[in-house]
Amino acid sequence: MSVTKKQLIEFEKKVKKVYEAGKIKAPVHLSGNNEDILIEIFKSIDKNDWVFSSWRNHYHALLHGIEEDVLFEKILNGRSMSINSKDRNFYSSSIVGGIIPIALGSALALKKKKSENKVWCFIGDMTFETGIFHECYKYAKNFNLPLKFVVEDNNLSTNTPTDLTWNKKSEIPSDIIYYKYERLYPHHGTGSWVLF
Ligand SMILES: Cc1ncc(C[n+]2csc(CCOP(=O)(O)OP(=O)(O)O)c2C)c(N)n1
């Protein structure tokens, strides 16, 4: 059954509550304000496709079939920043740009195996500006690999505005899915001071 906007919002609220109660002894990066667009994008993602994400991965994980209780348990155990599931073809890393070459290699493997499936790689707008993105994008395009990038633009890298950093933003190629949103939660945590 597909995940609804309400379920996504309620899930992050539940994480917020336990985080603020000091029960999660590790950082959490919450999503918000991008439910509608993500639900739309995931309609094109096959359940056997691979999804690569980052520190802010809860919505991607839920939308790619990781069960709420399984995800919640991992988060409670301090693993919010590195949600992975072999069963659900889901991989995330909290190193900026770290997932991109892995996504590229996975796309190359799928092509060599003549698989019908794709790799989807979700990145922030600052990750999009990094050199590693541009090399991997070029390689994937030139070798016609089944790798689709999705750029999620909140114009911030933690708290540094991306447009001020680079004086302007790079143009988004037409074969990349791109959307803008305003961050609902701070970069990490919930905005409340938590004593562990
Ligand atoms: C190699 C590396 N450098 C710095 C960081 C710290 N860091 C974590 S998230 C982040 C900002 C990335 O911004 P963006 O790609 O726009 O993603 P957003 O968090 O806005 O979704 C930074 C600098 C890191 N995790 N890894």
Short mmCIF file of N, CA and C and ligand atoms in Angstrom, two decimals, residues 29 54-56 81 94-97 123-128 152-159 162 181 183 187, ligand 1:
data_model
loop_
_atom_site.label_atom_id
_atom_site.label_comp_id
_atom_site.label_asym_id
_atom_site.label_seq_id
_atom_site.Cartn_x
_atom_site.Cartn_y
_atom_site.Cartn_z
N HIS A 29 17.88 13.98 11.08
CA HIS A 29 17.66 15.02 10.07
C HIS A 29 16.26 14.80 9.52
N SER A 54 20.62 10.31 1.64
CA SER A 54 21.68 10.91 2.47
C SER A 54 21.28 10.89 3.95
N TRP A 55 21.77 11.87 4.69
CA TRP A 55 21.42 12.03 6.10
C TRP A 55 19.91 12.26 6.26
N ARG A 56 19.30 12.94 5.30
CA ARG A 56 17.86 13.25 5.40
C ARG A 56 17.11 12.22 4.56
N MET A 81 21.05 8.40 10.37
CA MET A 81 21.91 8.97 9.32
C MET A 81 22.43 7.92 8.33
N SER A 94 25.97 9.49 5.07
CA SER A 94 25.97 10.87 5.53
C SER A 94 27.21 11.64 5.12
N ILE A 95 28.03 11.06 4.27
CA ILE A 95 29.17 11.80 3.73
C ILE A 95 28.65 12.58 2.52
N VAL A 96 28.84 13.90 2.53
CA VAL A 96 28.34 14.70 1.40
C VAL A 96 28.93 14.13 0.10
N GLY A 97 28.09 13.76 -0.81
CA GLY A 97 28.53 13.22 -2.10
C GLY A 97 28.93 11.75 -2.05
N ILE A 123 19.89 14.01 -3.97
CA ILE A 123 20.96 14.85 -3.40
C ILE A 123 20.44 16.26 -3.12
N GLY A 124 21.08 16.92 -2.15
CA GLY A 124 20.75 18.31 -1.84
C GLY A 124 21.39 19.25 -2.85
N ASP A 125 20.98 20.52 -2.79
CA ASP A 125 21.48 21.48 -3.78
C ASP A 125 22.97 21.79 -3.59
N MET A 126 23.49 21.65 -2.36
CA MET A 126 24.93 21.86 -2.21
C MET A 126 25.70 20.64 -2.70
N THR A 127 25.16 19.46 -2.48
CA THR A 127 25.82 18.25 -3.00
C THR A 127 25.88 18.31 -4.53
N PHE A 128 24.81 18.85 -5.11
CA PHE A 128 24.77 19.02 -6.57
C PHE A 128 25.92 19.89 -7.08
N GLU A 152 17.18 18.12 -4.53
CA GLU A 152 16.20 18.67 -3.59
C GLU A 152 16.78 19.98 -3.05
N ASP A 153 16.22 21.08 -3.55
CA ASP A 153 16.85 22.39 -3.32
C ASP A 153 16.16 23.18 -2.20
N ASN A 154 16.86 23.27 -1.05
CA ASN A 154 16.37 24.15 0.03
C ASN A 154 17.29 25.36 0.17
N ASN A 155 18.19 25.53 -0.77
CA ASN A 155 19.18 26.61 -0.83
C ASN A 155 20.07 26.71 0.40
N LEU A 156 20.17 25.61 1.17
CA LEU A 156 21.04 25.65 2.35
C LEU A 156 21.95 24.43 2.40
N SER A 157 23.17 24.67 2.90
CA SER A 157 24.09 23.57 3.19
C SER A 157 24.34 23.68 4.69
N THR A 158 23.72 22.86 5.48
CA THR A 158 23.51 23.06 6.93
C THR A 158 22.86 24.43 7.08
N ASN A 159 23.64 25.51 7.37
CA ASN A 159 23.00 26.83 7.44
C ASN A 159 23.61 27.84 6.47
N THR A 162 23.41 28.37 -0.38
CA THR A 162 24.16 27.85 -1.53
C THR A 162 24.41 28.95 -2.58
N TYR A 181 12.18 23.51 -2.17
CA TYR A 181 11.29 23.50 -1.00
C TYR A 181 11.93 24.30 0.11
N ARG A 183 12.85 24.50 4.05
CA ARG A 183 13.06 23.55 5.14
C ARG A 183 12.07 23.79 6.28
N HIS A 187 18.59 22.03 10.09
CA HIS A 187 19.38 21.02 9.35
C HIS A 187 19.36 19.68 10.09
C1 LIG B 1 32.31 15.26 3.33
C2 LIG B 1 31.37 15.99 4.26
N1 LIG B 1 31.60 17.31 4.52
C3 LIG B 1 30.76 17.97 5.36
C4 LIG B 1 29.68 17.33 5.94
C5 LIG B 1 28.72 18.10 6.84
N2 LIG B 1 27.43 18.27 6.16
C6 LIG B 1 26.40 17.47 6.38
S1 LIG B 1 25.06 17.85 5.49
C7 LIG B 1 25.84 19.16 4.80
C8 LIG B 1 25.08 20.07 3.87
C9 LIG B 1 24.71 19.52 2.57
O1 LIG B 1 23.80 20.39 1.94
P1 LIG B 1 22.86 19.90 0.82
O2 LIG B 1 23.57 18.98 -0.10
O3 LIG B 1 22.24 21.10 0.18
O4 LIG B 1 21.77 19.01 1.57
P2 LIG B 1 20.58 19.35 2.61
O5 LIG B 1 21.08 18.97 3.98
O6 LIG B 1 20.24 20.78 2.50
O7 LIG B 1 19.45 18.46 2.21
C10 LIG B 1 27.15 19.27 5.26
C11 LIG B 1 28.12 20.30 4.83
C12 LIG B 1 29.50 15.96 5.64
N3 LIG B 1 28.48 15.27 6.13
N4 LIG B 1 30.34 15.32 4.79
#
